[in-house]
Coordinates of C-alpha atoms in Angstrom, one line a residue:
X1268 CA -4.4 2.3 6.5
X1269 CA -8.1 1.8 6.4
X1270 CA -9.2 -1.7 5.6
X1271 CA -10.9 -2.0 2.1
X1272 CA -14.4 -3.4 1.5
X1273 CA -15.0 -6.5 -0.5
X1274 CA -17.6 -6.4 -3.4
X1275 CA -21.0 -7.5 -2.8
X1276 CA -22.6 -10.0 -5.2
X1277 CA -26.2 -10.8 -5.4
X1278 CA -25.5 -14.4 -6.2
X1279 CA -22.6 -15.1 -3.8
X1280 CA -19.9 -17.6 -4.9
X1281 CA -18.8 -17.9 -1.2
X1282 CA -22.5 -19.1 -0.3
X1283 CA -22.3 -21.6 -3.2
X1284 CA -18.9 -23.2 -1.9
X1285 CA -20.3 -23.2 1.7
X1286 CA -23.4 -25.1 0.7
X1287 CA -21.4 -27.8 -1.4
X1288 CA -19.0 -28.2 1.5
X1289 CA -21.7 -28.6 4.1
X1290 CA -23.6 -31.1 1.8
X1291 CA -20.4 -33.2 1.7
X1292 CA -20.0 -33.4 5.6
X1293 CA -23.6 -34.0 5.8
X1294 CA -23.6 -37.0 3.3
X1295 CA -20.2 -38.6 4.8
X1296 CA -21.6 -37.9 8.4
X1297 CA -18.2 -36.8 9.6
X1298 CA -17.1 -33.9 11.8
X1299 CA -15.4 -31.0 10.1
X1300 CA -12.6 -31.0 13.0
X1301 CA -9.6 -33.2 13.1
X1302 CA -9.8 -37.1 13.5
X1303 CA -7.5 -40.0 14.8
X1304 CA -5.2 -39.5 11.9
X1305 CA -4.7 -35.9 13.3
X1306 CA -4.1 -36.7 16.8
X1307 CA -1.8 -39.8 15.9
X1308 CA 0.2 -37.1 14.1
X1309 CA 0.2 -34.7 16.8
X1310 CA 1.3 -37.5 19.1
X1311 CA 4.3 -38.6 17.0
X1312 CA 5.5 -35.1 16.2
X1313 CA 5.3 -34.0 20.0
X1314 CA 7.1 -37.1 21.3
X1315 CA 9.6 -37.0 18.7
X1316 CA 10.4 -33.3 19.5
X1317 CA 10.5 -34.0 23.2
X1318 CA 12.8 -36.7 22.8
X1319 CA 15.1 -35.2 20.4
X1320 CA 15.5 -32.1 22.7
X1321 CA 16.3 -34.3 25.7
X1322 CA 19.1 -36.0 23.8
X1323 CA 20.6 -33.1 22.3
X1324 CA 20.6 -31.3 25.9
X1325 CA 21.1 -34.2 28.3
X1326 CA 23.1 -36.7 26.4
X1327 CA 25.6 -34.6 24.5
X1328 CA 25.8 -36.5 21.2
X1329 CA 28.9 -36.3 18.9
X1330 CA 29.1 -32.9 16.8
X1331 CA 28.0 -34.6 13.6
X1332 CA 24.8 -36.2 15.1
X1333 CA 24.0 -32.9 17.1
X1334 CA 24.0 -30.9 13.8
X1335 CA 21.6 -33.3 12.4
X1336 CA 19.4 -33.4 15.3
X1337 CA 19.3 -29.7 15.4
X1338 CA 18.1 -29.9 11.8
X1339 CA 15.5 -32.4 12.5
X1340 CA 14.6 -30.5 15.5
X1341 CA 13.9 -27.5 13.4
X1342 CA 11.6 -29.5 10.9
X1343 CA 9.8 -30.7 13.8
X1344 CA 9.2 -27.4 15.1
X1345 CA 7.7 -26.0 11.9
X1346 CA 5.7 -29.4 11.6
X1347 CA 4.3 -28.6 15.0
X1348 CA 3.2 -25.3 14.0
X1349 CA 1.7 -26.3 10.5
X1350 CA 0.0 -29.5 11.8
X1351 CA -1.1 -28.9 15.6
X1352 CA -0.8 -25.0 16.3
X1353 CA -2.3 -23.9 12.8
X1354 CA -5.5 -26.0 13.4
X1355 CA -5.7 -25.4 16.9
X1356 CA -5.6 -21.7 16.5
X1357 CA -8.3 -21.8 13.8
X1358 CA -10.5 -24.1 16.2
X1359 CA -10.3 -27.2 13.8
X1360 CA -8.1 -29.4 15.7
X1361 CA -10.9 -30.9 17.9
X1362 CA -14.4 -30.5 18.5
X1363 CA -13.4 -30.0 22.3
X1364 CA -12.6 -26.1 22.9
X1365 CA -9.8 -26.8 25.5
X1366 CA -7.9 -29.3 23.2
X1367 CA -8.1 -26.4 20.4
X1368 CA -6.5 -23.9 23.0
X1369 CA -3.8 -26.6 24.1
X1370 CA -2.9 -27.2 20.6
X1371 CA -2.6 -23.6 19.6
X1372 CA -0.5 -23.0 22.9
X1373 CA 2.2 -25.1 21.4
X1374 CA 3.2 -22.0 19.5
X1375 CA 4.1 -20.4 22.9
X1376 CA 6.1 -23.2 24.2
X1377 CA 8.1 -23.0 21.1
X1378 CA 8.9 -19.2 21.4
X1379 CA 6.2 -17.1 19.9
X1380 CA 2.9 -15.9 21.0
X1381 CA -0.4 -17.2 19.9
X1382 CA -2.2 -14.2 20.9
X1383 CA -0.2 -12.2 18.3
X1384 CA -0.6 -14.9 15.8
X1385 CA -4.3 -14.8 15.8
X1386 CA -4.6 -11.2 15.1
X1387 CA -1.8 -11.3 12.4
X1388 CA -2.9 -14.5 10.7
X1389 CA -6.6 -15.5 11.6
X1390 CA -7.9 -12.1 11.6
X1391 CA -5.8 -10.0 9.3
X1392 CA -4.0 -12.2 6.8
X1393 CA -7.3 -14.6 6.1
X1394 CA -9.6 -11.4 5.5
X1395 CA -7.3 -9.2 3.7
X1396 CA -4.9 -11.7 1.9
X1397 CA -2.2 -10.0 -0.4
X1398 CA -3.4 -6.6 0.3
X1399 CA -0.3 -4.3 0.8
X1400 CA -0.4 -2.2 3.7
X1401 CA -2.9 -4.7 5.6
X1402 CA -1.7 -8.0 5.1
X1403 CA 1.4 -8.1 7.5
X1404 CA 2.8 -11.2 5.6
X1405 CA 3.8 -9.0 2.8
X1406 CA 5.7 -6.6 4.9
X1407 CA 9.4 -7.9 4.7
X1408 CA 10.7 -4.4 4.0
X1409 CA 13.7 -3.1 3.5
X1410 CA 14.9 -6.6 2.6
X1411 CA 12.4 -7.9 0.3
X1412 CA 9.9 -6.5 -2.1
X1413 CA 6.9 -8.7 -2.4
X1414 CA 4.5 -6.8 -4.6
X1415 CA 4.5 -4.0 -7.1
X1416 CA 3.0 -1.4 -4.7
X1417 CA 6.2 -1.5 -2.3
X1418 CA 9.0 1.1 -2.9
X1419 CA 12.0 -0.4 -4.8
X1420 CA 15.4 -0.2 -3.1
X1421 CA 18.9 -1.2 -4.9
X1422 CA 19.4 -4.1 -2.5
X1423 CA 16.2 -5.6 -4.2
X1424 CA 18.0 -6.0 -7.3
X1425 CA 19.6 -9.4 -5.7
X1426 CA 16.6 -10.4 -3.8
X1427 CA 15.9 -13.4 -5.8
X1428 CA 19.2 -14.5 -4.9
X1429 CA 19.4 -13.8 -1.2
X1430 CA 16.1 -14.4 -0.5
X1431 CA 16.8 -17.9 1.3
X1432 CA 19.0 -15.9 3.8
X1433 CA 16.3 -13.7 4.7
X1434 CA 13.7 -16.6 5.0
X1435 CA 16.3 -18.2 7.2
X1436 CA 16.2 -15.2 9.9
X1437 CA 12.4 -15.6 10.2
X1438 CA 12.4 -17.7 13.5
X1439 CA 14.7 -15.4 15.0
X1440 CA 13.1 -12.3 14.2
X1441 CA 9.6 -13.6 15.0
X1442 CA 10.6 -14.9 18.4
X1443 CA 12.9 -12.3 19.5
X1444 CA 11.7 -9.2 17.8
X1445 CA 8.3 -8.8 15.9
X1446 CA 6.4 -10.4 18.8
X1447 CA 7.6 -7.6 21.3
X1448 CA 7.1 -5.2 18.4
X1449 CA 3.4 -6.0 18.1
X1450 CA 3.2 -6.0 22.0
X1451 CA 4.6 -2.5 22.9
X1452 CA 3.2 -0.8 19.7
X1453 CA -0.2 -2.6 20.1
X1454 CA -0.5 -2.9 16.2
X1455 CA 0.0 -5.5 13.5
X1456 CA 1.6 -3.5 10.9
X1457 CA -1.1 -0.8 10.5
X1458 CA -3.9 -2.4 12.0
X1459 CA -4.8 -2.0 15.8
X1460 CA -4.1 -5.0 18.0
X1461 CA -7.0 -6.4 19.9
X1462 CA -7.0 -5.3 23.2
X1463 CA -5.1 -7.8 25.8
X1464 CA -6.5 -9.1 28.9
X1465 CA -4.4 -9.4 32.2
X1466 CA -4.4 -13.2 31.3
X1467 CA -3.0 -12.5 27.8
X1468 CA -0.1 -10.2 29.4
X1469 CA 0.8 -12.7 31.8
X1470 CA 0.6 -15.5 29.3
X1471 CA 3.0 -13.3 26.9
X1472 CA 5.8 -12.8 29.6
X1473 CA 5.5 -16.2 31.1
X1474 CA 5.8 -18.4 28.0
X1475 CA 8.8 -16.0 26.7
X1476 CA 10.3 -16.8 30.0
X1477 CA 9.7 -20.4 29.8
X1478 CA 11.2 -20.6 26.2
X1479 CA 14.2 -18.6 27.0
X1480 CA 14.9 -21.2 30.1
X1481 CA 14.5 -24.3 27.8
X1482 CA 16.0 -23.3 24.6
X1483 CA 18.7 -20.7 25.9
X1484 CA 19.5 -21.1 29.8
X1485 CA 19.2 -24.9 30.1
X1486 CA 21.3 -26.0 27.1
X1487 CA 24.0 -23.4 27.9
X1488 CA 24.2 -24.6 31.3
X1489 CA 24.1 -28.3 30.0
X1490 CA 26.6 -28.1 26.8
X1491 CA 28.2 -24.7 27.1
X1492 CA 27.8 -21.4 25.1
X1493 CA 29.4 -22.0 22.0
X1494 CA 27.8 -25.8 21.4
X1495 CA 24.5 -24.2 22.4
X1496 CA 25.0 -21.0 20.0
X1497 CA 26.1 -23.3 17.1
X1498 CA 23.0 -25.6 17.6
X1499 CA 20.7 -22.9 18.0
X1500 CA 21.5 -21.1 15.0
X1501 CA 21.2 -24.3 12.9
X1502 CA 17.8 -25.0 14.7
X1503 CA 16.5 -21.6 14.1
X1504 CA 17.8 -21.0 10.7
X1505 CA 16.2 -24.4 9.3
X1506 CA 12.7 -23.7 11.1
X1507 CA 12.7 -20.3 9.8
X1508 CA 13.3 -21.3 6.0
X1509 CA 10.9 -23.9 6.1
X1510 CA 8.1 -22.1 7.7
X1511 CA 8.7 -19.1 5.2
X1512 CA 9.0 -21.0 2.0
X1513 CA 5.8 -23.0 2.7
X1514 CA 3.6 -20.0 3.2
X1515 CA 5.3 -17.8 0.6
X1516 CA 4.8 -20.5 -2.1
X1517 CA 1.1 -20.0 -1.2
X1518 CA 0.8 -16.2 -2.1
X1519 CA 3.9 -14.7 -3.6
X1520 CA 4.2 -16.1 -7.0
X1521 CA 3.9 -15.0 -10.6
X1522 CA 0.1 -16.2 -10.9
X1523 CA -1.3 -14.7 -7.7
X1524 CA -2.9 -11.4 -7.6
X1525 CA -2.1 -8.3 -5.2
X1526 CA -5.5 -6.2 -5.4
X1527 CA -5.7 -2.5 -4.8
X1528 CA -8.8 -1.2 -3.6
X1529 CA -10.6 1.5 -6.0
X1530 CA -10.7 5.0 -4.7
X1531 CA -12.7 6.9 -3.2
X1532 CA -14.8 4.0 -2.5
X1533 CA -12.0 1.9 -0.9
X1534 CA -13.6 -1.0 -2.5
X1535 CA -12.4 -4.1 -3.8
X1536 CA -13.1 -5.7 -7.4
X1537 CA -14.0 -9.2 -6.0
X1538 CA -16.1 -10.6 -3.4
X1539 CA -14.3 -12.2 -0.5
X1540 CA -14.3 -15.8 -1.9
X1541 CA -13.1 -14.8 -5.4
X1542 CA -10.5 -12.7 -3.9
X1543 CA -8.9 -15.7 -2.0
X1544 CA -9.0 -17.8 -5.2
X1545 CA -7.1 -15.0 -7.0
X1546 CA -4.4 -14.4 -4.3
X1547 CA -3.7 -18.1 -3.1
X1548 CA -2.4 -21.1 -4.9
X1549 CA -1.7 -24.9 -4.0
X1550 CA 1.2 -27.0 -4.5
X1551 CA 2.2 -30.7 -4.8
X1552 CA -1.4 -31.9 -3.5
X1553 CA -0.8 -35.4 -4.9
X1554 CA 2.5 -35.7 -2.6
X1555 CA 1.2 -37.4 0.6
X1556 CA 4.6 -36.8 2.4
X1557 CA 4.5 -33.2 1.7
X1558 CA 0.9 -32.9 2.8
X1559 CA 1.6 -34.9 5.9
X1560 CA 4.5 -32.8 6.9
X1561 CA 3.0 -29.1 6.1
X1562 CA -0.3 -29.9 7.7
X1563 CA -2.0 -29.7 4.2
X1564 CA -0.7 -26.0 3.9
X1565 CA 0.0 -27.2 0.3
X1566 CA -4.0 -26.9 0.0
X1567 CA -3.8 -23.5 0.7
X1568 CA -7.0 -22.6 -1.3
X1569 CA -9.0 -24.9 0.8
X1570 CA -7.5 -23.5 3.8
X1571 CA -8.4 -19.9 3.0
X1572 CA -11.9 -20.6 1.9
X1573 CA -12.7 -22.8 4.8
X1574 CA -10.2 -22.1 7.6
X1575 CA -12.3 -23.6 10.7
X1576 CA -12.4 -26.9 8.7
X1577 CA -9.4 -29.2 9.9
X1578 CA -6.5 -29.7 7.0
X1579 CA -7.3 -33.7 7.0
X1580 CA -10.3 -32.7 4.9
X1581 CA -8.6 -30.8 2.3
X1582 CA -8.1 -33.2 -0.2
X1583 CA -11.7 -34.1 -0.2
X1584 CA -12.8 -30.4 -0.2
X1585 CA -10.2 -29.6 -3.1
X1586 CA -12.3 -31.7 -5.9
X1587 CA -15.5 -30.1 -4.7
X1588 CA -13.8 -26.4 -4.8
X1589 CA -12.2 -27.3 -8.5
X1590 CA -15.6 -28.1 -9.8
X1591 CA -17.2 -24.9 -8.2
X1592 CA -14.6 -22.8 -9.7
X1593 CA -15.2 -24.5 -13.2
X1594 CA -18.8 -24.1 -13.0
X1595 CA -18.4 -20.2 -12.1
X1596 CA -15.4 -19.7 -14.3
X1597 CA -13.2 -18.7 -11.3
X1598 CA -9.3 -19.4 -11.4
X1599 CA -7.9 -22.2 -9.2
X1600 CA -4.3 -22.0 -9.0
X1601 CA -2.3 -25.2 -8.5
X1602 CA 1.3 -26.3 -9.0
X1603 CA 1.6 -30.1 -9.6
X1604 CA 5.1 -30.2 -8.2
X1605 CA 6.4 -28.2 -5.4
X1606 CA 9.8 -27.2 -7.3
X1607 CA 7.3 -25.4 -9.9
X1608 CA 5.9 -23.4 -7.2
X1609 CA 9.4 -22.6 -5.9
X1610 CA 10.5 -21.5 -9.6
X1611 CA 7.3 -19.3 -9.8
X1612 CA 8.3 -17.7 -6.5
X1613 CA 11.7 -17.0 -7.4
X1614 CA 10.8 -15.7 -10.8
X1615 CA 8.3 -13.5 -9.1
X1616 CA 11.1 -12.1 -6.8
X1617 CA 13.3 -11.6 -9.9
X1618 CA 10.7 -9.6 -11.7
X1619 CA 10.1 -7.5 -8.6
X1620 CA 13.8 -6.7 -8.2
X1621 CA 13.7 -4.7 -11.4
X1622 CA 11.7 -2.0 -9.9

């Protein structure tokens, strides 16, 4: 599929947003990257993950405690992805390039591959959000139908009931299948993968081996196959579900759009920034705990409009963008509570289940 083109406006809304955001950072005299709050959070999450891993593998806790720790380990893995890897891969974790690279490589240690992620997420998803056939995040076929342009299968009649099971498989699918699929096909969905260097190839295979050693081989050696299998399934299921639900609430709900380019021009109706606002939604932005845990990804609008700005600045950017949207009569989608966003997502799946 050929990537569509966005409308070109004489008076760009995106330019106005950037002007207002730049004014804010100049007036405050602060950097757009992370600060001590983000670095402290990264340290807390990293140390907690390492300590729980060590206790599980080397100290063999009682079964009930081990199950609880596997769940917490899954939550910490997702939180590392949301808070550390995500900002690092966008170059917003720190002003120091090397620190951004190290932060993004945390994804490699946890089983996935940052090279594949950067192409899938930073390049494709951020540019062509909610465009079926381009945005790989919409492709959960044949198990889920996420927009009307996708083919309806009989199994989809129940997708609003079993979606939680599909989301729980994300971590396993990502680490053990989709990364390899992208590697060997050299594609992310229908889009070509950026050519990998020798270093990229070495990194891919080295970190896959490192992850297997620390999360499969060593635990089996220390605690036995069955305890490892049970623990790893609990860990992976919780990681996958948390990651899936956070990202799905941002784009696949009743209120967001799934634009289709007009033919034969292959051009979209909106300019890029307006497109982002019509395809993206926020949730629970006043809940500081959720914001802390999900790395500001409940401020998904701010992230999509300014992906190179660290999530620690999203609450401040939110009021600036809201005002600009009001001034230009552009929609700003937001749910005050996370449960309302979940309800909208389930309703969206149910609507699409009907064919």
